[in-house]
Amino acid sequence: MGRAPKRSFKDRATPLGHSAVAGAVTTVKSKDEVPALLKKLTSDDANDRVWAAASSSNLLMSEDPAVRRLLLSNNVVSALIDCMADSVPDVILQVTGALHKLVAIDQGAAEEVCRKNIFAAIQALIPRLAKSIDDIIKNSDDAANLTVDERNIVFQTTDNLISILWVLCETVPWSLKQINNMALIPFLISFFKVIGKLPASLVQTAGQFLYTLTDANPHAQHTLLGHPAATQTLFALVNAHHGIDGVLTEDLAIVSILAGGILANIKPAALSQLEKTYKGRDGGIPEAEEKPWDELSRALLQIISGFIQFDVDAAAETAATAVRSVIAAHTESEANGAEPPGGLKQEAALDQLNSRISYVQLALELAANIFTDEGADGAELDADDSTPSEDDEDMADDDIDSDAEDVTRHFDEDGNADEEDDAGVDFDINDMEDILAEESTTAKEADDVAQQSILGVFIGAIVPSLQRLAKPTKMSTLASAINECAETTPSSAATKAIVSVVESFTALHERALSCFNNVLLVIEESLKVWFRKHGDNVDQWWRLLIDIAQLLFGTAGSSADLADTDQRLRFAVLEPTISCMWTLARSAQGAVPATREQIEGLIHVCEQAPNSDLRVKAIGVLGSIACRKPGHVSDNQRIGTFLLDSVVCKALLDNGAPADSSKVEPIIEALDLIYDIYGDQAYDYDEPVFVRGGFLAKLRSCYLPMRKLVKTVDRRVKRELRDRGDLVVQNMRGFIDYKDSERRSAQGKI
């Protein structure tokens, strides 16, 4: 089980939208209407151009994909990009808003926008916008006569441009080179310097784009480091504990978190640069230059710990109230035969809530990556990148064939092994048990280390918030949200609003659980002995995870037409929940307060899992629980029988079905666990479960089918899985020989 991915960009805050235009069309009745509409983008009348751009934006967002395809087939992308050079600010606002929406929802369109060279149009527009913003900030003569609406057009257009680049940076990897060549760093950093004089949302959009741009992008990282004043500005925001005039506390926290995230992205490059600069000099790197980077993680965690004090239940109540109001407004308009209302304050409240939730997710992402970045880098350096030759692969296959022949040759007709093979048994049970890296480390020492490290900050300040954020609310499943918001079967528009809210809460729970799993992984890999002193934490965390699972699956499902969406959202939260259970149970060496009912629930999850990954994780939790001893023979029997009969034997032997390579990973995990669980006859459950249950004979019957199944995995495509499969087959032979020898040895003493 590996760490969570370093970065995941999904459903972040929606940047400032464009203003609605009265009379803009929302649908077309005939494909002949589209060319006429697009022709108005080049009309001499500015009002026509504004109307055509706004109508294009509405149509591109149509729920009917055929409408969007119709516009794209009429070359709407080129027409909109050409309009970015328009002399009328409102035309540019509508055009950039349309393009932003388009690239955000359509991957193919995003690639087309890149191919049509939107970068040149943006590059030409930025100096014009930068001057307008500078004039507004300085209140120059050119800006003095601008109305509030005219100023907002400048800000919203800038937000749209940055958002377009942000989306392209995330979704079209090959666009990054062109974006790098645009030299945007000074432009983006300039927003951080005047945070109190610009809309907070604009500064946040610039920060999110720069955060994305500097992630795993050496060009952007070194460019930013080439502007020392820029890093000083970012550090000043991270350390702005006393606030900034004109900036709300929450807005400042968001910008500070983004500034810290950008600095975290460039930290490795910055430290490397310092090492090269001061290499060979007396005293090494000056403390004044190194200290800010060393203290960055703690400073960032301090901001995050305050920001994620987010009342998720109150947010759910706010969302439910807003959705009910939106549904009522739409129902009333439909009853009166009027167009659905737009620009409702309740919709704005939902947008604001979704934005807040998305920034909490970002804060959790950064918190999780503080652990990932500081704990995983060393291991990555040892990765073996060599690729085996075809001869090597053939030799590996030959070795397994040879093992299979040996195993079958030494079994007689009754399935017993020949005694002459006893001397060749070299199965080492210690290979199947977790061994602490330093046996001399006591629980108290581990506790002291934890309290003095960033881990202590996490356990004390972050984990309690993660627990609150991870727990589902009444708006976290479709069934409960619909029950909360709609008295009757909701309309399609109402359902869409409810699904959007549930998706936001689902993403929040998922991110909180992923962050919590990173905490558990760090303790497991670096300080597992900590769990010995904190069994109360283990029990509390286990109960929390069980509660989450029960809240997800203890409620009724949605109607048939929403069943797939409902299941997708539930499992999106369940999978990281099971991941946390696995890490916790494994780290605590099975010492979790799992009841028989919970064991049955985990077995049910395993049986109903929609994918192999979740099934493997559920199997892993069960295997860790099965290791409890002494006094848990009945639970061990239930789990062991399930793993061997339902996961291994059923897949390999059921009705003589051919091997299915999609089932390899769960079987590998189950077999590895069986080796660990039943690795010693001294365990109180070994004789009543493994021996009396005939586990050894079942494993023998599965050996050849397992060997054949593993060979169906193409090493060139899934090298790691194939290697694991080869190893589990080799260990299977050793384990069978070992348990057979162990049994005969025990019988000889009787």
XYZ file of C-alpha atoms in Angstrom:
750
model
C 0.000 0.000 0.000
C 1.630 3.218 -1.133
C 1.265 6.824 -0.207
C -1.405 9.037 -1.651
C -0.523 10.877 -4.870
C 1.481 14.019 -4.284
C -0.958 16.296 -6.029
C -4.568 16.010 -7.074
C -6.330 18.851 -8.817
C -10.071 18.519 -8.774
C -13.050 20.763 -8.318
C -11.206 23.745 -6.932
C -12.940 27.091 -6.437
C -14.808 28.459 -9.450
C -13.217 31.817 -10.319
C -15.254 34.961 -10.910
C -17.920 34.400 -13.524
C -18.939 36.795 -16.246
C -21.950 39.077 -15.984
C -25.270 37.933 -17.383
C -26.440 39.616 -20.570
C -30.146 40.275 -21.025
C -31.650 38.450 -23.980
C -28.718 36.085 -24.544
C -29.993 32.813 -25.950
C -29.751 29.582 -23.973
C -30.786 27.126 -26.681
C -31.046 26.753 -30.451
C -33.907 25.142 -32.352
C -32.021 24.609 -35.592
C -28.406 24.154 -36.576
C -28.905 26.993 -39.085
C -29.101 29.444 -36.170
C -25.490 28.864 -35.123
C -23.677 30.445 -38.127
C -25.892 33.527 -37.832
C -25.137 33.785 -34.130
C -21.380 33.475 -34.632
C -21.464 36.020 -37.438
C -22.609 38.614 -34.909
C -19.262 38.199 -33.122
C -17.812 40.338 -35.926
C -20.709 42.805 -36.105
C -19.955 46.541 -36.201
C -22.368 46.957 -33.301
C -20.621 46.325 -29.978
C -23.934 45.307 -28.374
C -24.330 42.572 -30.975
C -20.847 41.309 -30.250
C -21.518 41.243 -26.490
C -24.815 39.420 -27.066
C -23.223 36.868 -29.399
C -20.363 36.157 -26.972
C -22.756 35.732 -24.028
C -25.046 33.501 -26.109
C -22.064 31.378 -27.175
C -21.119 30.991 -23.525
C -24.637 29.839 -22.587
C -24.796 27.364 -25.452
C -21.353 25.922 -24.707
C -22.601 25.164 -21.179
C -25.771 23.488 -22.453
C -26.716 20.185 -20.813
C -27.171 18.830 -24.333
C -23.672 17.908 -25.599
C -24.971 18.014 -29.173
C -25.364 21.791 -28.866
C -21.728 22.201 -27.813
C -20.582 19.943 -30.647
C -22.609 22.048 -33.077
C -20.822 25.222 -32.019
C -17.416 23.552 -32.092
C -18.060 22.230 -35.589
C -18.775 25.822 -36.664
C -15.310 26.900 -35.468
C -16.527 28.781 -32.389
C -13.080 28.477 -30.783
C -11.311 30.502 -33.465
C -14.116 33.066 -33.496
C -13.887 33.589 -29.736
C -10.083 33.807 -29.725
C -10.209 36.415 -32.475
C -12.622 38.477 -30.366
C -10.060 38.700 -27.557
C -8.519 41.564 -29.554
C -11.806 43.511 -29.448
C -11.635 47.156 -28.354
C -14.746 46.875 -26.142
C -13.974 45.559 -22.619
C -17.380 43.904 -22.172
C -16.889 41.861 -25.357
C -13.543 40.609 -24.058
C -15.146 39.776 -20.698
C -17.864 37.657 -22.301
C -15.412 35.958 -24.684
C -12.889 35.043 -21.988
C -15.731 33.831 -19.763
C -16.985 31.590 -22.555
C -13.504 30.188 -23.228
C -12.888 29.573 -19.539
C -16.119 27.608 -19.212
C -15.376 25.656 -22.367
C -11.880 24.494 -21.420
C -13.076 23.641 -17.903
C -15.696 21.141 -19.091
C -14.339 19.768 -22.381
C -10.898 18.167 -22.613
C -11.013 17.992 -26.390
C -11.965 21.654 -26.632
C -9.131 22.562 -24.258
C -6.672 20.886 -26.609
C -8.225 22.673 -29.586
C -7.885 26.018 -27.806
C -4.173 25.284 -27.398
C -3.786 24.313 -31.032
C -5.508 27.560 -32.076
C -2.784 29.413 -30.107
C -4.813 31.157 -27.458
C -1.496 31.898 -25.766
C -0.638 34.623 -28.266
C -4.012 36.286 -27.708
C -3.563 36.164 -23.927
C 0.019 37.420 -24.184
C -1.196 40.427 -26.163
C -3.974 41.179 -23.677
C -1.998 40.942 -20.428
C -0.071 44.252 -20.754
C -3.341 46.070 -21.395
C -4.977 44.548 -18.328
C -1.863 45.031 -16.192
C -1.868 48.762 -17.012
C -5.578 49.073 -16.217
C -5.093 47.335 -12.854
C -2.090 49.533 -12.067
C -4.127 52.640 -12.902
C -6.956 51.484 -10.648
C -4.598 50.743 -7.750
C -2.876 54.132 -8.094
C -6.170 55.876 -8.885
C -4.547 57.578 -11.856
C -6.329 60.016 -14.134
C -7.160 57.197 -16.584
C -8.923 55.232 -13.838
C -10.511 58.071 -11.896
C -13.626 58.184 -14.074
C -14.179 54.404 -14.215
C -17.413 53.187 -12.658
C -17.505 50.259 -10.241
C -18.863 48.033 -13.034
C -16.062 49.084 -15.386
C -13.451 48.294 -12.748
C -15.061 44.915 -12.117
C -14.899 44.135 -15.845
C -11.108 44.606 -15.679
C -10.835 42.345 -12.640
C -13.196 39.670 -14.001
C -11.487 39.592 -17.401
C -8.096 39.169 -15.707
C -9.547 36.405 -13.554
C -10.883 34.651 -16.663
C -7.522 34.825 -18.447
C -5.622 33.426 -15.484
C -8.263 30.720 -15.051
C -7.955 29.663 -18.692
C -4.195 29.229 -18.292
C -4.717 27.449 -14.986
C -7.105 24.917 -16.521
C -4.858 24.343 -19.543
C -1.855 23.865 -17.263
C -3.736 21.130 -15.404
C -5.514 19.381 -18.259
C -3.261 19.744 -21.325
C 0.268 18.719 -20.257
C 1.902 19.632 -23.561
C 0.719 23.239 -23.151
C 3.109 23.736 -20.233
C 6.066 24.600 -22.459
C 4.162 27.428 -24.089
C 2.885 28.666 -20.748
C 6.435 28.634 -19.368
C 7.569 30.740 -22.328
C 4.993 33.432 -21.531
C 7.098 34.723 -18.588
C 4.066 35.095 -16.335
C 5.817 34.903 -12.945
C 6.239 38.698 -12.392
C 2.646 39.309 -13.477
C 1.273 36.696 -11.052
C 3.459 37.757 -8.131
C 2.326 41.371 -8.557
C -1.130 40.424 -7.237
C 0.336 39.261 -3.926
C 1.983 42.639 -3.403
C -1.289 44.574 -3.468
C -3.600 42.042 -1.847
C -5.569 44.676 0.043
C -6.366 46.689 -3.092
C -7.762 43.940 -5.327
C -10.711 41.539 -5.063
C -9.591 38.677 -2.852
C -10.926 36.154 -5.364
C -8.630 37.522 -8.080
C -5.552 37.229 -5.868
C -6.616 33.697 -4.921
C -7.029 32.694 -8.580
C -3.543 34.025 -9.341
C -2.229 32.101 -6.342
C -3.905 28.857 -7.371
C -2.470 29.127 -10.874
C 1.031 29.862 -9.578
C 0.711 26.977 -7.130
C -0.185 24.657 -10.014
C 2.455 26.115 -12.323
C 5.308 25.600 -9.836
C 4.364 22.014 -8.986
C 6.987 19.646 -10.464
C 7.924 22.330 -13.012
C 11.673 23.117 -12.730
C 11.437 25.960 -15.257
C 8.827 27.844 -13.210
C 10.586 27.021 -9.939
C 13.939 28.437 -11.045
C 12.250 31.433 -12.668
C 10.530 32.256 -9.381
C 13.774 31.796 -7.438
C 15.368 34.214 -9.882
C 13.159 36.930 -8.369
C 14.288 37.162 -4.710
C 11.713 39.868 -4.004
C 8.999 37.430 -5.035
C 9.973 34.807 -2.463
C 10.233 37.539 0.174
C 6.684 38.612 -0.656
C 5.450 35.030 -0.303
C 7.238 34.523 3.024
C 5.776 37.813 4.292
C 2.269 36.481 3.569
C 2.979 33.170 5.316
C 4.093 35.120 8.386
C 1.351 37.791 8.265
C 0.036 36.859 11.715
C -1.324 40.322 12.521
C -3.418 40.731 9.386
C -3.344 43.146 6.471
C -5.471 46.274 6.233
C -8.509 45.819 4.035
C -8.273 42.015 3.908
C -10.693 39.716 5.717
C -9.075 37.151 8.015
C -10.410 34.212 5.991
C -9.290 35.701 2.664
C -5.825 36.341 4.073
C -5.635 32.771 5.370
C -6.413 31.431 1.893
C -3.764 33.605 0.259
C -1.239 32.714 2.981
C -1.889 29.002 2.424
C -1.406 29.451 -1.309
C 1.802 31.401 -0.718
C 3.036 28.625 1.548
C 2.091 25.999 -1.022
C 4.056 27.805 -3.723
C 7.073 28.049 -1.432
C 6.752 24.360 -0.574
C 6.830 23.572 -4.303
C 10.097 25.459 -4.826
C 11.708 24.523 -1.490
C 13.821 21.594 -2.808
C 15.137 23.735 -5.661
C 15.817 26.628 -3.269
C 17.816 24.470 -0.840
C 19.747 22.907 -3.711
C 20.576 26.362 -5.003
C 21.792 27.456 -1.558
C 23.996 24.356 -1.250
C 25.639 25.088 -4.604
C 26.116 28.770 -3.770
C 27.812 28.190 -0.417
C 29.595 24.928 -1.170
C 33.133 25.022 0.205
C 32.611 28.263 2.120
C 33.410 28.506 5.811
C 30.287 28.155 7.889
C 28.201 26.794 5.036
C 24.775 28.267 4.329
C 24.051 31.365 6.460
C 21.330 30.716 9.025
C 19.369 33.773 7.880
C 18.943 32.264 4.421
C 18.263 28.677 5.450
C 16.044 29.239 8.487
C 12.907 30.477 6.641
C 12.883 27.316 4.522
C 13.456 25.076 7.561
C 10.546 26.698 9.410
C 8.184 26.769 6.427
C 6.368 23.509 7.185
C 5.578 24.449 10.782
C 4.479 27.953 9.781
C 2.219 26.543 7.074
C 0.726 23.939 9.400
C -0.046 26.671 11.918
C -2.102 28.544 9.312
C -3.764 25.364 8.083
C -4.717 24.199 11.576
C -6.665 27.419 12.103
C -8.212 27.493 8.645
C -9.638 23.967 8.785
C -11.637 24.757 11.928
C -14.562 24.427 9.557
C -18.007 23.531 10.898
C -18.982 20.940 8.326
C -22.419 20.302 9.867
C -23.263 24.011 9.815
C -22.075 24.126 6.201
C -24.407 21.237 5.379
C -27.317 23.104 6.944
C -26.443 26.234 4.950
C -26.274 24.192 1.765
C -29.592 22.472 2.443
C -31.335 25.788 3.096
C -29.906 27.318 -0.100
C -30.831 24.305 -2.232
C -34.401 24.320 -0.886
C -34.704 27.998 -1.798
C -33.323 27.407 -5.295
C -35.728 24.499 -5.840
C -38.676 26.629 -4.656
C -37.731 29.491 -7.002
C -37.420 27.158 -9.999
C -40.686 25.392 -9.136
C -42.502 28.714 -8.973
C -41.113 29.893 -12.311
C -42.065 26.618 -13.999
C -45.599 26.851 -12.605
C -45.920 30.339 -14.074
C -44.491 29.281 -17.412
C -41.522 31.624 -16.971
C -37.833 31.078 -17.696
C -35.825 29.634 -14.767
C -34.516 32.506 -12.640
C -30.835 33.344 -12.785
C -28.505 35.092 -10.400
C -30.351 33.986 -7.256
C -28.649 34.995 -4.029
C -29.053 31.405 -2.832
C -27.066 30.195 -5.850
C -24.389 32.746 -4.996
C -24.381 31.391 -1.431
C -23.863 27.870 -2.776
C -21.003 29.060 -4.972
C -19.406 30.750 -1.976
C -19.796 27.613 0.132
C -18.329 25.419 -2.619
C -15.417 27.838 -2.876
C -14.815 27.663 0.880
C -14.944 23.867 0.834
C -12.522 23.730 -2.082
C -9.989 25.841 -0.202
C -10.313 23.586 2.838
C -9.508 20.710 0.482
C -6.464 22.603 -0.773
C -5.308 23.166 2.804
C -5.671 19.442 3.500
C -3.775 18.618 0.310
C -0.882 20.792 1.441
C -0.947 19.309 4.937
C -0.834 15.784 3.517
C 1.986 16.672 1.145
C 4.123 18.086 3.925
C 4.350 14.486 5.111
C 4.689 13.036 1.625
C 7.440 15.433 0.561
C 9.475 15.064 3.735
C 9.046 11.325 4.171
C 9.023 9.753 0.725
C 11.775 11.494 -1.216
C 14.586 9.257 0.059
C 12.780 6.070 -0.849
C 12.171 7.264 -4.374
C 15.920 7.551 -4.968
C 16.335 3.809 -4.511
C 13.778 2.874 -7.143
C 15.100 0.445 -9.726
C 14.434 1.883 -13.154
C 16.063 -0.929 -15.076
C 13.916 -2.809 -17.565
C 14.409 -6.558 -17.902
C 15.260 -7.995 -21.284
C 13.047 -10.555 -22.962
C 15.626 -13.220 -22.075
C 15.372 -12.261 -18.407
C 11.590 -12.527 -18.574
C 11.773 -15.940 -20.214
C 14.225 -17.138 -17.563
C 11.889 -15.927 -14.825
C 9.012 -17.837 -16.388
C 11.208 -20.943 -16.683
C 12.065 -20.692 -12.969
C 8.387 -20.678 -12.051
C 7.690 -23.611 -14.390
C 10.499 -25.496 -12.669
C 9.047 -24.678 -9.246
C 5.659 -25.969 -10.372
C 7.170 -29.243 -11.564
C 9.029 -29.645 -8.261
C 5.918 -28.986 -6.221
C 3.754 -31.428 -8.160
C 6.504 -34.065 -8.332
C 6.908 -34.141 -4.547
C 3.182 -34.533 -3.862
C 1.870 -38.080 -3.810
C -1.648 -39.044 -4.839
C -3.017 -38.123 -1.404
C -1.539 -34.660 -1.629
C 1.259 -35.307 0.873
C 4.808 -34.152 0.365
C 7.723 -36.584 0.206
C 9.763 -36.623 3.400
C 13.025 -36.466 1.463
C 12.312 -32.797 0.712
C 12.328 -31.772 4.389
C 15.973 -30.854 4.370
C 15.415 -28.392 1.542
C 12.846 -26.295 3.404
C 14.246 -22.801 3.928
C 11.001 -20.951 4.611
C 11.725 -18.226 7.167
C 8.694 -17.042 9.126
C 10.513 -13.828 9.994
C 10.209 -12.826 6.329
C 6.454 -12.596 6.825
C 6.327 -10.400 9.925
C 6.779 -6.673 10.410
C 9.967 -6.002 12.354
C 10.569 -2.622 13.944
C 13.465 -0.711 12.442
C 15.005 -0.139 15.852
C 14.099 -2.672 18.506
C 15.691 -0.530 21.208
C 13.199 2.285 20.745
C 10.783 2.344 23.677
C 7.233 3.579 23.561
C 8.151 6.572 25.711
C 11.041 7.537 23.443
C 8.763 7.268 20.439
C 6.230 9.498 22.153
C 8.899 12.106 22.882
C 10.073 12.045 19.276
C 6.506 12.492 18.040
C 5.800 15.440 20.317
C 8.953 17.261 19.217
C 8.347 16.737 15.496
C 5.812 17.886 12.925
C 4.000 14.639 13.673
C 3.219 16.048 17.112
C 1.685 19.123 15.492
C -0.453 16.882 13.305
C -1.674 14.668 16.129
C -2.426 17.615 18.402
C -3.788 20.224 15.991
C -4.632 18.665 12.643
C -6.053 15.207 13.369
C -9.021 16.455 15.475
C -10.092 18.648 12.548
C -9.611 15.770 10.108
C -11.982 13.675 12.186
C -14.694 16.336 11.984
C -14.192 16.955 8.278
C -14.194 13.247 7.425
C -17.549 12.462 9.027
C -20.450 12.522 6.530
C -23.285 15.028 6.966
C -26.905 15.029 5.860
C -25.709 16.465 2.537
C -23.013 13.825 1.982
C -25.093 11.158 0.245
C -27.641 11.663 -2.521
C -30.404 9.839 -0.686
C -30.094 11.899 2.499
C -29.598 15.174 0.592
C -32.682 14.606 -1.573
C -34.683 13.684 1.515
C -33.474 16.870 3.196
C -34.078 19.264 0.294
C -36.976 17.975 -1.801
C -40.470 17.114 -0.588
C -41.292 15.351 -3.852
C -39.268 13.762 -6.635
C -36.868 16.559 -7.615
C -36.737 17.974 -11.133
C -33.618 17.561 -13.267
C -32.484 21.092 -12.351
C -33.016 20.413 -8.651
C -31.228 17.081 -8.895
C -28.282 18.756 -10.606
C -28.015 21.294 -7.767
C -28.186 18.562 -5.130
C -25.600 16.385 -6.887
C -23.229 19.360 -7.100
C -23.462 19.957 -3.345
C -23.042 16.258 -2.515
C -19.974 16.110 -4.767
C -18.414 19.011 -2.839
C -18.938 17.331 0.514
C -17.761 13.999 -0.891
C -14.525 15.580 -2.101
C -14.028 17.211 1.312
C -14.479 13.922 3.190
C -12.224 12.121 0.716
C -9.431 14.677 1.104
C -9.674 14.687 4.917
C -9.419 10.897 5.016
C -6.485 10.878 2.589
C -4.669 13.380 4.779
C -5.394 11.266 7.862
C -4.032 8.207 6.070
C -0.789 10.079 5.408
C -0.483 10.715 9.149
C -0.979 7.022 9.873
C 1.504 6.030 7.174
C 4.189 8.267 8.643
C 3.686 6.772 12.093
C 3.748 3.259 10.623
C 6.901 3.772 8.594
C 8.889 5.886 11.024
C 7.547 5.387 14.537
C 5.296 2.322 14.687
C 6.157 1.720 18.331
C 4.156 4.885 19.117
C 0.979 2.803 18.876
C 2.036 0.731 21.899
C 1.596 3.689 24.212
C -1.489 5.085 22.546
C -3.953 2.239 22.313
C -6.676 4.725 23.276
C -5.974 6.670 20.068
C -6.129 3.452 18.059
C -9.518 2.568 19.551
C -10.905 6.065 19.021
C -9.692 6.292 15.437
C -11.012 2.825 14.616
C -14.473 3.686 15.960
C -14.470 6.912 13.932
C -13.692 5.035 10.714
C -16.368 2.439 11.455
C -18.886 5.239 12.095
C -18.050 6.793 8.727
C -18.524 3.482 6.930
C -21.835 2.885 8.687
C -23.078 6.396 7.894
C -22.304 5.757 4.236
C -23.973 2.371 4.006
C -26.416 2.412 6.893
C -28.817 4.627 4.936
C -31.078 3.793 2.032
C -29.854 4.245 -1.515
C -31.181 6.651 -4.120
C -33.778 5.980 -6.801
C -32.857 3.753 -9.720
C -32.053 6.640 -12.063
C -29.510 8.010 -9.583
C -28.219 4.684 -8.273
C -24.950 4.757 -10.223
C -24.135 8.328 -9.176
C -25.098 7.561 -5.579
C -22.864 4.485 -5.481
C -19.959 6.334 -7.101
C -20.082 9.092 -4.482
C -20.447 6.686 -1.550
C -17.536 4.546 -2.662
C -15.432 7.679 -3.256
C -15.517 8.224 0.524
C -15.522 4.554 1.512
C -12.248 3.762 -0.300
C -10.062 6.222 1.689
C -11.930 5.128 4.824
C -10.891 1.523 4.226
C -7.355 2.725 3.407
C -7.174 4.362 6.835
C -8.521 1.208 8.480
C -5.868 -0.874 6.765
C -3.000 1.398 7.760
C -4.283 1.654 11.343
C -4.874 -2.078 11.772
C -1.558 -2.952 10.168
C 0.371 -0.424 12.257
C -1.283 -1.592 15.473
C -0.494 -5.206 14.515
C -4.175 -6.043 14.454
C -4.888 -4.609 17.916
C -8.069 -2.800 16.905
C -11.462 -3.255 18.621
C -13.106 -4.921 15.635
C -16.377 -6.711 16.415
C -17.816 -9.684 14.554
C -20.449 -7.421 13.028
C -17.718 -5.115 11.712
C -15.828 -8.086 10.296
C -18.962 -9.145 8.424
C -19.309 -5.583 7.161
C -15.770 -5.631 5.803
C -16.426 -8.963 4.112
C -19.516 -7.419 2.530
C -17.446 -4.472 1.273
C -14.950 -6.902 -0.198
C -17.712 -8.802 -1.985
C -19.426 -5.660 -3.308
C -16.315 -3.597 -4.143
C -16.638 -2.015 -7.605
C -12.901 -2.223 -8.249
C -9.865 -4.313 -7.414
C -8.171 -1.560 -5.386
C -10.959 -1.332 -2.832
C -11.185 -5.112 -2.605
C -7.459 -5.367 -1.905
C -7.735 -2.772 0.859
C -10.695 -4.527 2.491
C -8.778 -7.817 2.321
C -5.814 -6.077 3.942
C -7.931 -4.865 6.866
C -9.380 -8.333 7.390
C -5.932 -9.915 7.305
C -4.620 -7.544 9.972
C -7.619 -8.255 12.216
C -7.102 -12.005 11.766
C -3.643 -11.706 13.338
C -5.119 -10.909 16.763
C -4.080 -13.421 19.374
C -4.746 -15.057 21.712
C -8.476 -15.410 22.198
C -9.850 -14.605 18.755
C -10.083 -18.072 17.209
C -13.662 -17.667 15.974
C -12.915 -14.362 14.207
C -9.772 -15.832 12.724
C -11.722 -18.800 11.391
C -14.299 -16.540 9.723
C -11.659 -14.352 8.100
C -9.262 -17.139 7.169
C -11.998 -19.219 5.602
C -13.238 -16.211 3.633
C -9.765 -15.334 2.363
C -8.917 -18.847 1.268
C -12.293 -20.120 0.051
C -13.933 -16.977 -1.346
C -10.965 -14.934 -2.525
C -8.381 -17.548 -3.545
C -10.049 -20.889 -4.260
C -13.231 -19.522 -5.804
C -11.277 -17.429 -8.280
C -8.806 -20.169 -9.157
C -10.895 -23.347 -9.004
C -14.566 -22.437 -9.351
C -16.176 -24.571 -12.076
C -12.860 -24.935 -13.820
C -13.133 -21.348 -15.052
C -10.084 -20.006 -16.876
C -7.761 -17.727 -14.951
C -8.829 -14.082 -14.963
C -5.908 -11.643 -14.722
C -8.200 -8.933 -13.281
C -8.410 -11.010 -10.092
C -4.663 -11.333 -9.575
C -4.066 -8.530 -7.081
C -6.749 -9.512 -4.524
C -5.521 -13.131 -4.649
C -1.912 -12.016 -4.152
C -2.911 -9.936 -1.143
C -4.979 -12.770 0.337
C -2.160 -15.310 -0.072
C 0.433 -12.981 1.428
C -1.840 -12.497 4.424
C -2.437 -16.228 4.809
C 1.334 -16.746 4.969
C 1.559 -14.141 7.747
C -1.520 -15.204 9.713
C -0.672 -18.907 9.829
C 3.098 -18.626 9.969
C 3.518 -20.473 13.284
C 1.745 -23.526 14.689
C 2.098 -22.021 18.166
C -0.600 -19.462 17.423
C -3.786 -20.439 19.260
C -5.840 -20.395 16.077
C -3.432 -22.395 13.868
C -4.518 -25.913 14.818
C -8.309 -25.351 15.021
C -8.443 -23.206 11.875
C -5.563 -23.985 9.520
C -5.110 -27.655 10.335
C -8.702 -28.739 10.966
C -9.962 -26.553 8.168
C -7.813 -28.366 5.629
C -6.136 -25.142 4.516
C -2.949 -26.927 3.443
C -4.705 -29.219 0.976
C -6.623 -26.271 -0.468
C -3.416 -24.309 -0.988
C -1.846 -27.289 -2.771
C -4.802 -27.511 -5.140
C -4.466 -23.802 -5.930
C -0.740 -23.794 -6.645
C -0.773 -24.667 -10.352
C -3.804 -22.484 -11.172
C -2.126 -19.598 -9.359
C 1.085 -20.082 -11.325
C -0.883 -20.026 -14.580
C -2.834 -16.954 -13.510
C 0.305 -14.987 -12.666
C 1.823 -15.828 -16.050
C -1.127 -14.097 -17.753
C 0.087 -10.766 -16.348
C 2.259 -9.026 -18.937
C 5.463 -7.935 -17.218
C 5.977 -5.197 -19.808
C 2.638 -3.606 -18.942
C 2.322 -4.362 -15.211
C 5.825 -5.087 -14.087
C 5.297 -4.499 -10.363
C 2.180 -6.684 -10.253
C 3.929 -9.445 -12.190
C 6.918 -9.332 -9.854
C 4.615 -9.541 -6.835
C 2.786 -12.438 -8.430
C 5.999 -14.326 -9.167
C 7.131 -13.812 -5.589
C 3.840 -14.955 -4.070
C 3.980 -18.143 -6.188
C 7.525 -18.872 -5.014
C 6.533 -18.176 -1.399
C 3.469 -20.357 -1.860
C 5.673 -23.343 -2.533
C 7.883 -22.539 0.445
C 4.891 -22.014 2.719
C 3.282 -25.315 1.697
C 6.536 -27.176 2.362
C 7.028 -25.335 5.646
C 3.520 -26.048 6.985
C 3.725 -29.671 5.896
C 7.063 -30.086 7.677
C 5.683 -28.264 10.711
C 2.684 -30.583 10.866
C 4.745 -33.759 10.559
C 7.103 -32.474 13.213
C 4.172 -31.903 15.559
C 2.790 -35.386 14.832
C 6.200 -36.911 15.542
C 6.175 -35.460 19.058
C 2.870 -37.100 19.893
